[in-house]
N, C-alpha and C. Protein backbone atom coordinates (compact mmCIF):
# COMPACT_ATOMS: atom_id res chain seq x y z
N UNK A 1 136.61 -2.11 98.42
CA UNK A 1 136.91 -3.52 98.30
C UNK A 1 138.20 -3.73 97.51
N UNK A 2 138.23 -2.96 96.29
CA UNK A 2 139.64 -3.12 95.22
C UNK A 2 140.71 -2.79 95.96
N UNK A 3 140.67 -1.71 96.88
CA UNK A 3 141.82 -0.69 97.57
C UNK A 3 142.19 -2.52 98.78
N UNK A 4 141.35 -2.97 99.66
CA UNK A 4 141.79 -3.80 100.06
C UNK A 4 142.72 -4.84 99.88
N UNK A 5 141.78 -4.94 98.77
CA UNK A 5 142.49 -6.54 97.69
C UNK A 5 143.99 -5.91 97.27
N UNK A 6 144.66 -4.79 97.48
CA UNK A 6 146.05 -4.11 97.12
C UNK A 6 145.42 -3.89 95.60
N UNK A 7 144.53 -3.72 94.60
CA UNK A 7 144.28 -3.34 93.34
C UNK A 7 143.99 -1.69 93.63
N UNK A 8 144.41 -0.74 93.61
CA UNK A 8 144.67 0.24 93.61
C UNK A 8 144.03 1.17 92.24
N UNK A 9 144.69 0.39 91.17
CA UNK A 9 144.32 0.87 89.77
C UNK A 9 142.66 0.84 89.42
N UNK A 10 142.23 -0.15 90.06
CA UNK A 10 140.75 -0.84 89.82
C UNK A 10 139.96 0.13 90.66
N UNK A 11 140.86 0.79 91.92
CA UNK A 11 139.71 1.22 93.13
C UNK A 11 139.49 2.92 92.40
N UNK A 12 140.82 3.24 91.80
CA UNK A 12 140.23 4.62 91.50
C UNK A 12 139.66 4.89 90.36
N UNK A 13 139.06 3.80 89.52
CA UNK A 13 138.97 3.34 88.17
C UNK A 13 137.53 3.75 88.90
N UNK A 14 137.08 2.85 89.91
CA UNK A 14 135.69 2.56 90.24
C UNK A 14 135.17 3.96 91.41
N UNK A 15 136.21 5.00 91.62
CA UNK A 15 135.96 5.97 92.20
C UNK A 15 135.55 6.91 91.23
N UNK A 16 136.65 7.28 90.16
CA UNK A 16 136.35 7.97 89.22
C UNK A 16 134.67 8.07 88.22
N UNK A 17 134.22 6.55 88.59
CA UNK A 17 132.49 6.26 87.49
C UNK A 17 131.96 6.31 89.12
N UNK A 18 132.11 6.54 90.24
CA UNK A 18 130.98 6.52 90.85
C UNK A 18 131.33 8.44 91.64
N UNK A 19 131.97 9.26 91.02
CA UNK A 19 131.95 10.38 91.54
C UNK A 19 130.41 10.90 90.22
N UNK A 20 130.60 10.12 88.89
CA UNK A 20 129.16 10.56 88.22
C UNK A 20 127.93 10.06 88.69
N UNK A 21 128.05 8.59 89.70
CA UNK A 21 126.73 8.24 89.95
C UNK A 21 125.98 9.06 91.24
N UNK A 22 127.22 9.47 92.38
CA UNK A 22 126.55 9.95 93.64
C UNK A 22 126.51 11.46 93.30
N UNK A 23 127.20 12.69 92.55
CA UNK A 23 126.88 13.64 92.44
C UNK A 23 126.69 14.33 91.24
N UNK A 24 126.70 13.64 90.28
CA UNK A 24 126.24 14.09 89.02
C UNK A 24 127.19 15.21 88.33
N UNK A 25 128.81 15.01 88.86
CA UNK A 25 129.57 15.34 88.35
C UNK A 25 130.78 14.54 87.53
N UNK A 26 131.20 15.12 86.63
CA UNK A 26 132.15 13.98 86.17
C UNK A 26 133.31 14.03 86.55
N UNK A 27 134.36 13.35 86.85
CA UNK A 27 135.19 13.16 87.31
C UNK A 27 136.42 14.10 86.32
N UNK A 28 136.52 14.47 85.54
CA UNK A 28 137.08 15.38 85.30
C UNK A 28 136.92 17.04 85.44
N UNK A 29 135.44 16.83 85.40
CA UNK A 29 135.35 18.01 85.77
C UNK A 29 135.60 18.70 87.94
N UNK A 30 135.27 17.69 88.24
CA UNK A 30 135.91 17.48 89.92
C UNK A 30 137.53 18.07 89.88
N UNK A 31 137.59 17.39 89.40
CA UNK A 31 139.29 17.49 89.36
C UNK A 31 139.94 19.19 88.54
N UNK A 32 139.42 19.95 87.23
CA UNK A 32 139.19 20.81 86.96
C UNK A 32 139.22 21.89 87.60
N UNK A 33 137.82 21.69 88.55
CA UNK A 33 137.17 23.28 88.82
C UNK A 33 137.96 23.15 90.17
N UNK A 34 137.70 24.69 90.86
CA UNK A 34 138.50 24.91 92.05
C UNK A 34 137.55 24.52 92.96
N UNK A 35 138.21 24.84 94.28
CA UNK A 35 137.08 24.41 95.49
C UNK A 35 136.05 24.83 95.46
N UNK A 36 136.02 26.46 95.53
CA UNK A 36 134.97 27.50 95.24
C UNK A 36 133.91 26.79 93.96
N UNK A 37 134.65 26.66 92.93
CA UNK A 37 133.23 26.02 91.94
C UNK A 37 132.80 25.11 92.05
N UNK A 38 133.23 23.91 92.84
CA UNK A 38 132.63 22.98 93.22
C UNK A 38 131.65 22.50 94.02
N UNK A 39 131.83 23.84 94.92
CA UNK A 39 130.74 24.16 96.11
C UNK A 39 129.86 24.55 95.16
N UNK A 40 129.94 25.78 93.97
CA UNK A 40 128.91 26.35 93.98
C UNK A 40 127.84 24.97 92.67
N UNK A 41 128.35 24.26 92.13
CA UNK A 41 128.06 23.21 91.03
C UNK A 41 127.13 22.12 92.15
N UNK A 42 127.67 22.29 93.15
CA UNK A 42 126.87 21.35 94.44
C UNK A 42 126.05 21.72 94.82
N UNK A 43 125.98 23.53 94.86
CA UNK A 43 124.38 23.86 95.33
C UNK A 43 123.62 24.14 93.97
N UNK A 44 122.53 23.04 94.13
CA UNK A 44 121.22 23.25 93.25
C UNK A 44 120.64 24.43 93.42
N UNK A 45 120.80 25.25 92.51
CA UNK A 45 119.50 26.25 92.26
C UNK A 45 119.50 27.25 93.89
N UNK A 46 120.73 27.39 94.68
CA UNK A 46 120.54 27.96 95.96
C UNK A 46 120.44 26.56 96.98
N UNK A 47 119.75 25.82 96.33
CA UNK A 47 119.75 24.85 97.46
C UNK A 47 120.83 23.84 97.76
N UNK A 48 120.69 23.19 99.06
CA UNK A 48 121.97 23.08 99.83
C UNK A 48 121.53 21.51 100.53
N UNK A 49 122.62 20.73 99.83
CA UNK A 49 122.26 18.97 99.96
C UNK A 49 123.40 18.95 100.27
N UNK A 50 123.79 18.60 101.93
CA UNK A 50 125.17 18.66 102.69
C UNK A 50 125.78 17.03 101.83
N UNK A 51 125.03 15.91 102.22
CA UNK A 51 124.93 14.55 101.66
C UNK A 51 126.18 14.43 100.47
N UNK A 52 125.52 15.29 99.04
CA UNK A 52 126.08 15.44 98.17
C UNK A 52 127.61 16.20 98.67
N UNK A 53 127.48 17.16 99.60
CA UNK A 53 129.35 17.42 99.78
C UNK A 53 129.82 16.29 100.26
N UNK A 54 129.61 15.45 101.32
CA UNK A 54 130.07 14.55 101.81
C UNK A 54 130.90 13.21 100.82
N UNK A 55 129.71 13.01 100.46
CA UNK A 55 129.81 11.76 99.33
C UNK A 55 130.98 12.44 98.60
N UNK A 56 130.72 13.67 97.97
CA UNK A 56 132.46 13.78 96.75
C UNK A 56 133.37 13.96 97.92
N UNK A 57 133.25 14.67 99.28
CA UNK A 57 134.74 14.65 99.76
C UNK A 57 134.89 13.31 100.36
N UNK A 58 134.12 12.36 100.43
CA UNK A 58 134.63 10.88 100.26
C UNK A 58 135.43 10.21 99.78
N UNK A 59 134.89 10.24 98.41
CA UNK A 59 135.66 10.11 97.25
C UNK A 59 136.87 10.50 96.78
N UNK A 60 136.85 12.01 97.09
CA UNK A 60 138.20 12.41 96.98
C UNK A 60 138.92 12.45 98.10
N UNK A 61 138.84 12.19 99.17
CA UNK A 61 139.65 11.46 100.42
C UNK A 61 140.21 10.00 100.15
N UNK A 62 139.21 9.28 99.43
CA UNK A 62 139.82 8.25 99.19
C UNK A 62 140.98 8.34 98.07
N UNK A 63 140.46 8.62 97.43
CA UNK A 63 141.39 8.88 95.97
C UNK A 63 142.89 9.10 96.32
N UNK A 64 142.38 10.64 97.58
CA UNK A 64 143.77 11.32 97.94
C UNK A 64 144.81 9.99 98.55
N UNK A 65 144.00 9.60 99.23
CA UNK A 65 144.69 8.39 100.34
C UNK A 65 145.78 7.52 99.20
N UNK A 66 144.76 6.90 98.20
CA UNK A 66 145.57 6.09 97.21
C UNK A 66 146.83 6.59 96.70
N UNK A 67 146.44 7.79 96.15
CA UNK A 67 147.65 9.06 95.61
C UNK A 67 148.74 8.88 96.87
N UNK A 68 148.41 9.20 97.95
CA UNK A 68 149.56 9.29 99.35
C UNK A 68 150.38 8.40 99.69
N UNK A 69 149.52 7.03 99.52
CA UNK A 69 150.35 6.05 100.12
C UNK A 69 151.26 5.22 98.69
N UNK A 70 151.03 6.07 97.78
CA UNK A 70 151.52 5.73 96.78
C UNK A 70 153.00 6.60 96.54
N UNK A 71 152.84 7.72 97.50
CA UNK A 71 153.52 8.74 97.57
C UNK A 71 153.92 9.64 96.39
N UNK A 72 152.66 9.94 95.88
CA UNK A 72 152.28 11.04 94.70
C UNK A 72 151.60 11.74 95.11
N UNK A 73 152.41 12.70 95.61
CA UNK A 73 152.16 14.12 96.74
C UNK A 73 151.32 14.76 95.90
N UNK A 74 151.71 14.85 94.28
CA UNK A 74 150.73 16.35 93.56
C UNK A 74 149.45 15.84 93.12
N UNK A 75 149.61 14.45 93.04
CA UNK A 75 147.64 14.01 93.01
C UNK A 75 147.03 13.91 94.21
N UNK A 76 147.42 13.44 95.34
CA UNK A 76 146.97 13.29 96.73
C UNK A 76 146.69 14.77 97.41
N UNK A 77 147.54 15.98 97.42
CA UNK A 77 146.92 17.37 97.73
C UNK A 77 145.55 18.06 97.01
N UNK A 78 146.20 18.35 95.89
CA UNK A 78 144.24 18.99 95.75
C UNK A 78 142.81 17.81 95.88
N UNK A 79 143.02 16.56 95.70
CA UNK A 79 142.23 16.07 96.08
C UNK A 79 141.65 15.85 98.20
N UNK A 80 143.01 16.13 98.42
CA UNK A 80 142.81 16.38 99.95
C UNK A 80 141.91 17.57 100.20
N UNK A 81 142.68 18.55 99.65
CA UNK A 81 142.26 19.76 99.97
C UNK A 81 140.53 20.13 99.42
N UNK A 82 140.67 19.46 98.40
CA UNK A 82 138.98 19.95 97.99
C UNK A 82 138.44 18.77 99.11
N UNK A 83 138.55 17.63 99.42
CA UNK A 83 137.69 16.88 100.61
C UNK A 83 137.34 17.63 101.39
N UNK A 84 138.83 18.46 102.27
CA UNK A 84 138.77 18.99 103.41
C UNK A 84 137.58 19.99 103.30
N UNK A 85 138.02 21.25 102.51
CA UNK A 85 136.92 21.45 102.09
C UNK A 85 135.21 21.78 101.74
N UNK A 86 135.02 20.34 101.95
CA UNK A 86 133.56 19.90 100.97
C UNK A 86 133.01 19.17 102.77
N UNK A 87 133.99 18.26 103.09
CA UNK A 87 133.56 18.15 104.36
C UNK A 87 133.16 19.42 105.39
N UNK A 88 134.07 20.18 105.22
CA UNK A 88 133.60 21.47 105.99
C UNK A 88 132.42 22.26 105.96
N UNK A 89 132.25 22.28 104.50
CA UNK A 89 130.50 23.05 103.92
C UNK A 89 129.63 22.30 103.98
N UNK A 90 129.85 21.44 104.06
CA UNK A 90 128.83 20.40 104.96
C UNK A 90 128.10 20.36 106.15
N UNK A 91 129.58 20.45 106.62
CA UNK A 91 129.41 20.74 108.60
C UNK A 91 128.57 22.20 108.72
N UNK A 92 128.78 23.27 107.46
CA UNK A 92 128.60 24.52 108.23
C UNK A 92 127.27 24.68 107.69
N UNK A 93 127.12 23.53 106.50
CA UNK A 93 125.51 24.11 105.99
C UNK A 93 124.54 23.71 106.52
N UNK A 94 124.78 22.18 107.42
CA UNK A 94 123.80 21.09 108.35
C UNK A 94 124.12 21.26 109.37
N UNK A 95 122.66 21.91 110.19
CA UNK A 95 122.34 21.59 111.46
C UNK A 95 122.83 20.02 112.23
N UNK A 96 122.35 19.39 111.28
CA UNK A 96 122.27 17.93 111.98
C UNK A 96 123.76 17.19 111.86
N UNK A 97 124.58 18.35 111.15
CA UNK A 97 125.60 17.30 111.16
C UNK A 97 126.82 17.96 111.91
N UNK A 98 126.24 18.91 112.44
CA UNK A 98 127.27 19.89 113.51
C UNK A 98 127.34 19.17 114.07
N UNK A 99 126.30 18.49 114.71
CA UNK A 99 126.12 17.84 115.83
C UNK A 99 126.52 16.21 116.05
N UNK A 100 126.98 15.56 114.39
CA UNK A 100 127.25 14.72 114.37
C UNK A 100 128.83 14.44 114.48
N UNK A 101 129.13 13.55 114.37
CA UNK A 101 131.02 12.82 114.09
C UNK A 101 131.16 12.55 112.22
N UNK A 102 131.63 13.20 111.41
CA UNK A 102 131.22 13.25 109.90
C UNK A 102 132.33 12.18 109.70
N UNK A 103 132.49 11.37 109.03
CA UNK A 103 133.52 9.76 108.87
C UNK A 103 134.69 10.58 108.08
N UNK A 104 135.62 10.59 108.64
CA UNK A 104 136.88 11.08 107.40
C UNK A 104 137.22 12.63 107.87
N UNK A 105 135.96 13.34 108.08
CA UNK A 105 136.62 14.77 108.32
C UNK A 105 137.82 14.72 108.82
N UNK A 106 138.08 14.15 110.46
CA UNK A 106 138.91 14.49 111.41
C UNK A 106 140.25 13.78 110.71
N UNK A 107 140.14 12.80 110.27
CA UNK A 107 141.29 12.21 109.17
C UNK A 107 141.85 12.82 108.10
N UNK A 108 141.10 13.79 107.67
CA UNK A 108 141.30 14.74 106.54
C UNK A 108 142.00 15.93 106.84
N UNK A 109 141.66 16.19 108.15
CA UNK A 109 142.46 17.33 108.67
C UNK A 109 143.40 16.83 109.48
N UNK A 110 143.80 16.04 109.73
CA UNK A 110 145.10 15.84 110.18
C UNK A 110 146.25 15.40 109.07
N UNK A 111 145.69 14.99 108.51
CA UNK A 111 146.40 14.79 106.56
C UNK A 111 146.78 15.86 106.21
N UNK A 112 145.67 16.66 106.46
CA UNK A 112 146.31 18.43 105.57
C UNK A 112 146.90 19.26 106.93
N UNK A 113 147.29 18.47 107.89
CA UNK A 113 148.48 19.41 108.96
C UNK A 113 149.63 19.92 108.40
N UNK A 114 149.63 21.21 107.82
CA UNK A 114 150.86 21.59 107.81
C UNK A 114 151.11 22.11 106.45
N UNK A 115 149.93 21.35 105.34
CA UNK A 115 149.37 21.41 104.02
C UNK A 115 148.90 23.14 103.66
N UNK A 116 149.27 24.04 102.75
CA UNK A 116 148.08 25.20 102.64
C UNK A 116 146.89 24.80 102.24
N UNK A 117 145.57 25.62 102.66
CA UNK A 117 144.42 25.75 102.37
C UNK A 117 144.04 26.78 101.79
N UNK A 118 142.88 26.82 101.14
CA UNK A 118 142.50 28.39 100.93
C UNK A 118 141.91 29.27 102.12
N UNK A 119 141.70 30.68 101.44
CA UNK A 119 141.18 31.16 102.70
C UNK A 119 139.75 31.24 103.37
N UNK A 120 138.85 30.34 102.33
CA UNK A 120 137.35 29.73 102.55
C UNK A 120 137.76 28.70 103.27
N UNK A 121 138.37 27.74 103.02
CA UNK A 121 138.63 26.43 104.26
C UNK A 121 139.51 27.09 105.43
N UNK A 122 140.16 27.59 105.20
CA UNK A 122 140.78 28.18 106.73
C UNK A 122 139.68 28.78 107.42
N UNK A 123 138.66 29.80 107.46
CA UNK A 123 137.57 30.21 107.67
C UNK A 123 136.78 29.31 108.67
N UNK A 124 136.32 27.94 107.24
CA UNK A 124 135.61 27.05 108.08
C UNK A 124 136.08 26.45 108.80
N UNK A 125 137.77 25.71 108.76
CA UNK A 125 138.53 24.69 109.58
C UNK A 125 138.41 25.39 111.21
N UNK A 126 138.75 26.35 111.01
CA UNK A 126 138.60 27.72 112.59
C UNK A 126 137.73 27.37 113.11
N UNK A 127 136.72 27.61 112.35
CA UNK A 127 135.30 27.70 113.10
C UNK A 127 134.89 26.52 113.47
N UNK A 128 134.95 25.10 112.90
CA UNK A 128 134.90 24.23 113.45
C UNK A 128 135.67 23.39 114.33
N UNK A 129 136.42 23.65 114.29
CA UNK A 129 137.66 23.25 115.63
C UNK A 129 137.59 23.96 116.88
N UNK A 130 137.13 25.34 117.24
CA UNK A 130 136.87 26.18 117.94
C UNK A 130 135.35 25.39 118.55
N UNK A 131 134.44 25.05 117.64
CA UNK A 131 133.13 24.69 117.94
C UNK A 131 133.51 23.13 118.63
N UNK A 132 134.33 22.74 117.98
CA UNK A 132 134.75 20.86 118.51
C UNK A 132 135.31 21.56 119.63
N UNK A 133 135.78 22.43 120.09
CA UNK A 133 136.58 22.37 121.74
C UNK A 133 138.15 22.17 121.68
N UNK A 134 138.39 22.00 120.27
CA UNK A 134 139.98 21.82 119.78
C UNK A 134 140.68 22.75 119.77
N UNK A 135 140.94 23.32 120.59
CA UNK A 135 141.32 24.84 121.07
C UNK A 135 142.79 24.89 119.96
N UNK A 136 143.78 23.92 121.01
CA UNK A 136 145.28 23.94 120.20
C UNK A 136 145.11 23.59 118.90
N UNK A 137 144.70 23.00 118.51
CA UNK A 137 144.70 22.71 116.95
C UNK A 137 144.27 23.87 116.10
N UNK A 138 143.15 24.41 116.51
CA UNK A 138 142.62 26.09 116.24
C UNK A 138 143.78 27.00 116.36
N UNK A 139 144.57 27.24 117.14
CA UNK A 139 145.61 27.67 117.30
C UNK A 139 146.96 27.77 116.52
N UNK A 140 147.04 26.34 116.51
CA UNK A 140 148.53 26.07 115.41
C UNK A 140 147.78 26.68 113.85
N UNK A 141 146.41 26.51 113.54
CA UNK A 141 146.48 27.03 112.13
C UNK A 141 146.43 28.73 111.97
N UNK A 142 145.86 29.43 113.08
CA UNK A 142 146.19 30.44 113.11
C UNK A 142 147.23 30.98 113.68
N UNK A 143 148.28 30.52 114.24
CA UNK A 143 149.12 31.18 114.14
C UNK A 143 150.49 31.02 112.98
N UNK A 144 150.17 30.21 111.91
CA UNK A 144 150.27 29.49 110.80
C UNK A 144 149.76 31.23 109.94
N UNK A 145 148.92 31.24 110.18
CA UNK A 145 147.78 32.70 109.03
C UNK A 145 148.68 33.68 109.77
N UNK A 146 149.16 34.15 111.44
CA UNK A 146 149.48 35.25 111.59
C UNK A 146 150.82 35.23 111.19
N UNK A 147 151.36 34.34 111.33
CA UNK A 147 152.88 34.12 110.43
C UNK A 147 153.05 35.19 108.93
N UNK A 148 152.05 35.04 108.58
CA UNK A 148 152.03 35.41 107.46
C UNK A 148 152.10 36.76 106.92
N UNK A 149 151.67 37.97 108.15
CA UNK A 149 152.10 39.22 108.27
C UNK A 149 150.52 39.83 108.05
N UNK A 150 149.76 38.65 108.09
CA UNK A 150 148.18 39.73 107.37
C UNK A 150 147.31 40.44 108.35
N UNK A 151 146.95 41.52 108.73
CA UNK A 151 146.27 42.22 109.67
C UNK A 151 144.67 41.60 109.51
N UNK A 152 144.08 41.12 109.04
CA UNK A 152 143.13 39.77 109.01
C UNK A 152 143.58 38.77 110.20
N UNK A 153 144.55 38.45 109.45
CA UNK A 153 144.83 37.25 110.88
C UNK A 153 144.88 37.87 112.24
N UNK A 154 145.68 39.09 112.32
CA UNK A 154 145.80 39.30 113.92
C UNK A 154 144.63 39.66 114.40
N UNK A 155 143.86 39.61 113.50
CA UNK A 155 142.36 40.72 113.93
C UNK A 155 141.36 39.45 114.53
N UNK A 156 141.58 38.57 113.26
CA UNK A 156 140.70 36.68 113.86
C UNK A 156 141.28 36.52 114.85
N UNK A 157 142.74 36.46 115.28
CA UNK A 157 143.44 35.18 116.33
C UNK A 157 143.15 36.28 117.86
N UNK A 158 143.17 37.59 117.60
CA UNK A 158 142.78 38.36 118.58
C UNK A 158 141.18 38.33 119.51
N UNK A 159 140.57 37.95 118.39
CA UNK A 159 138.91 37.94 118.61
C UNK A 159 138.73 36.29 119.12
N UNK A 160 139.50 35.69 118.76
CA UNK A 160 139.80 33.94 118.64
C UNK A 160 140.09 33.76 120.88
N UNK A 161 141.18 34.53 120.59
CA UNK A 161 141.57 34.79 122.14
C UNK A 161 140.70 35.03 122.91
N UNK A 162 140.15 36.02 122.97
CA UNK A 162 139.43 36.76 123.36
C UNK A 162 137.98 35.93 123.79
N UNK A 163 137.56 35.47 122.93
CA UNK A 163 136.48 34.37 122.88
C UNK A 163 137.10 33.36 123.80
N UNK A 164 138.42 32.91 124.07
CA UNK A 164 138.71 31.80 124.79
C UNK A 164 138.99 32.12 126.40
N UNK A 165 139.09 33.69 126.59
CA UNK A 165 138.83 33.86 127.70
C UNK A 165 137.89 34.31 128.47
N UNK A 166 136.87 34.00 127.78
CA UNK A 166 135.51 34.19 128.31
C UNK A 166 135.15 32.25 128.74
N UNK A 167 135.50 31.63 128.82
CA UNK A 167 135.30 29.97 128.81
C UNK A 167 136.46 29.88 130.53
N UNK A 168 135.47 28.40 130.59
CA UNK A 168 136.33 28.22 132.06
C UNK A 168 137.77 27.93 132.07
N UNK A 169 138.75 27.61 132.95
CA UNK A 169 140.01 26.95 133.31
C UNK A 169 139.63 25.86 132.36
N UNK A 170 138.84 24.56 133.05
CA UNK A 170 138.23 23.73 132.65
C UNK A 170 138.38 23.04 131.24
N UNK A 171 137.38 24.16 130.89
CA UNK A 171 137.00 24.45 129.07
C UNK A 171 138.47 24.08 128.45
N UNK A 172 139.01 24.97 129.02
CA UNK A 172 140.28 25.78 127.89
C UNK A 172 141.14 24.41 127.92
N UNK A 173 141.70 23.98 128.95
CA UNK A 173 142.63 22.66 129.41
C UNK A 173 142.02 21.41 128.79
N UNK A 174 140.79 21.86 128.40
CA UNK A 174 140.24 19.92 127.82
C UNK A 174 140.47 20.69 126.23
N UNK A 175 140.61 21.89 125.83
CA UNK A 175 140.61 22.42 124.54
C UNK A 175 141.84 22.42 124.28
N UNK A 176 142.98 21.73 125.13
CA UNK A 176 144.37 21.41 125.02
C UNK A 176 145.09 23.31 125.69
N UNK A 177 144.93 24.35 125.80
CA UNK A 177 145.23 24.94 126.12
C UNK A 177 145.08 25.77 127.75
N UNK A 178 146.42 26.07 128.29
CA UNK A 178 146.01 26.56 129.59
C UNK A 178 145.30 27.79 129.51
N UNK A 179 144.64 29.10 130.65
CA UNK A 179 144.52 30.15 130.45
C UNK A 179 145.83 31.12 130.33
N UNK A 180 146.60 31.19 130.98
CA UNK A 180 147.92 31.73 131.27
C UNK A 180 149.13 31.43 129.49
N UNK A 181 148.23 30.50 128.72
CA UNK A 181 149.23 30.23 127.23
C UNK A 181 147.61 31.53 126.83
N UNK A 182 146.73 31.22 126.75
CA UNK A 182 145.86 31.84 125.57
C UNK A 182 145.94 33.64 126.52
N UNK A 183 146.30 34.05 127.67
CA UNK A 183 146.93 35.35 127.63
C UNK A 183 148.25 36.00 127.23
N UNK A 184 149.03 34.86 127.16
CA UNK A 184 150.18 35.36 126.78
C UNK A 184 150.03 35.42 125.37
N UNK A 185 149.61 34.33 124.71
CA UNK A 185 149.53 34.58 123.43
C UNK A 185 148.53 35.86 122.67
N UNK A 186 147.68 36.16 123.62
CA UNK A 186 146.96 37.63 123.32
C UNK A 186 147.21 38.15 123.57
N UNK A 187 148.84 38.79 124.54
CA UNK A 187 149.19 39.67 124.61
C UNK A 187 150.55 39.56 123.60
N UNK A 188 150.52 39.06 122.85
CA UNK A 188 152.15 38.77 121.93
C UNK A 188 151.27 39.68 120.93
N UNK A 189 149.79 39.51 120.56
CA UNK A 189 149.05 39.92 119.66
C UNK A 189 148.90 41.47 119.52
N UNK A 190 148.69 42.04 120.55
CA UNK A 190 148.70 43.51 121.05
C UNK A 190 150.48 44.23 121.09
């Protein structure tokens, strides 16, 4: 409502006291710990409340947004990046929400186009873009990782391929890619 009204100051005022009411973390400490500890501060006791990732990468999607359009790049990234994230361990820990449209994910990752991630969100971003049918987008981030010289990557984007030519003409062309790009590009790999 504040972010509407153009009060900006008020909206992350009122983000910051409600990151303690929906996950029982404090807002400094969010901001603090890395992605990795935040996941693990989110799972209770082993157990795994997707809800609770959602709700903070909410929050810090929003936050990030404010930071962005404010164009304060170094508060708006790690808060992106832990969303991205938190939305992701979400997706990978719930059945029910594989299957759903999660509000913000797909906004979150097009925000962090081009952005580094770690190599736990690169992991999950793969795997769920591959699972959405987002073939090219799966693509540009790994070949983003094989850029990078790491025999990891050629070993994923190889197995990545490989997996995509087992799928129809069809498949591959609504996954933004032809068959004849995902062989050439597995044979650039070899």
């Amino acid at each position: 409502k504040r972010r509407k009204a153009g009060d900006d100051e008020g909206a992350l005022i009122e983000i910051r006291e409600a990151y303690g009411r929906m996950t029982g973390l404090h807002a400094s400490l969010v901001y603090g710990l890395s992605e990795d500890d935040v996941v693990t501060m989110l799972t209770v006791q082993g157990a795994v409340h997707p809800e609770r990732f959602v709700s903070l990468a909410v929050l810090l999607r929003e936050e990030g947004d404010i930071y962005s359009s404010r164009g304060e790049l170094d508060d708006a990234l790690p808060r992106m990046q832990k969303a991205l994230r938190l939305y992701l361990e979400a997706w990978d820990r719930s059945d029910a929400l594989r299957i759903e449209t999660i509000p913000g994910l797909d906004a979150t990752i097009g925000w962090m186009e081009g952005y580094p991630v770690t190599a736990e969100t690169r992991t999950l971003l793969l795997s769920y873009l591959e699972e959405k049918g987002r073939f090219d987008e799966a693509e540009n981030y790994l070949l983003d990782w094989v850029d990078g010289g790491s025999a990891e990557a050629i070993d994923h984007a190889t197995a990545f391929y490989q997996r995509l030519l087992a799928l129809s003409d069809a498949e591959l062309i609504v996954g933004g890619l032809t068959r004849n790009e995902v062989e050439t590009a597995l044979g650039d790999l070899e």
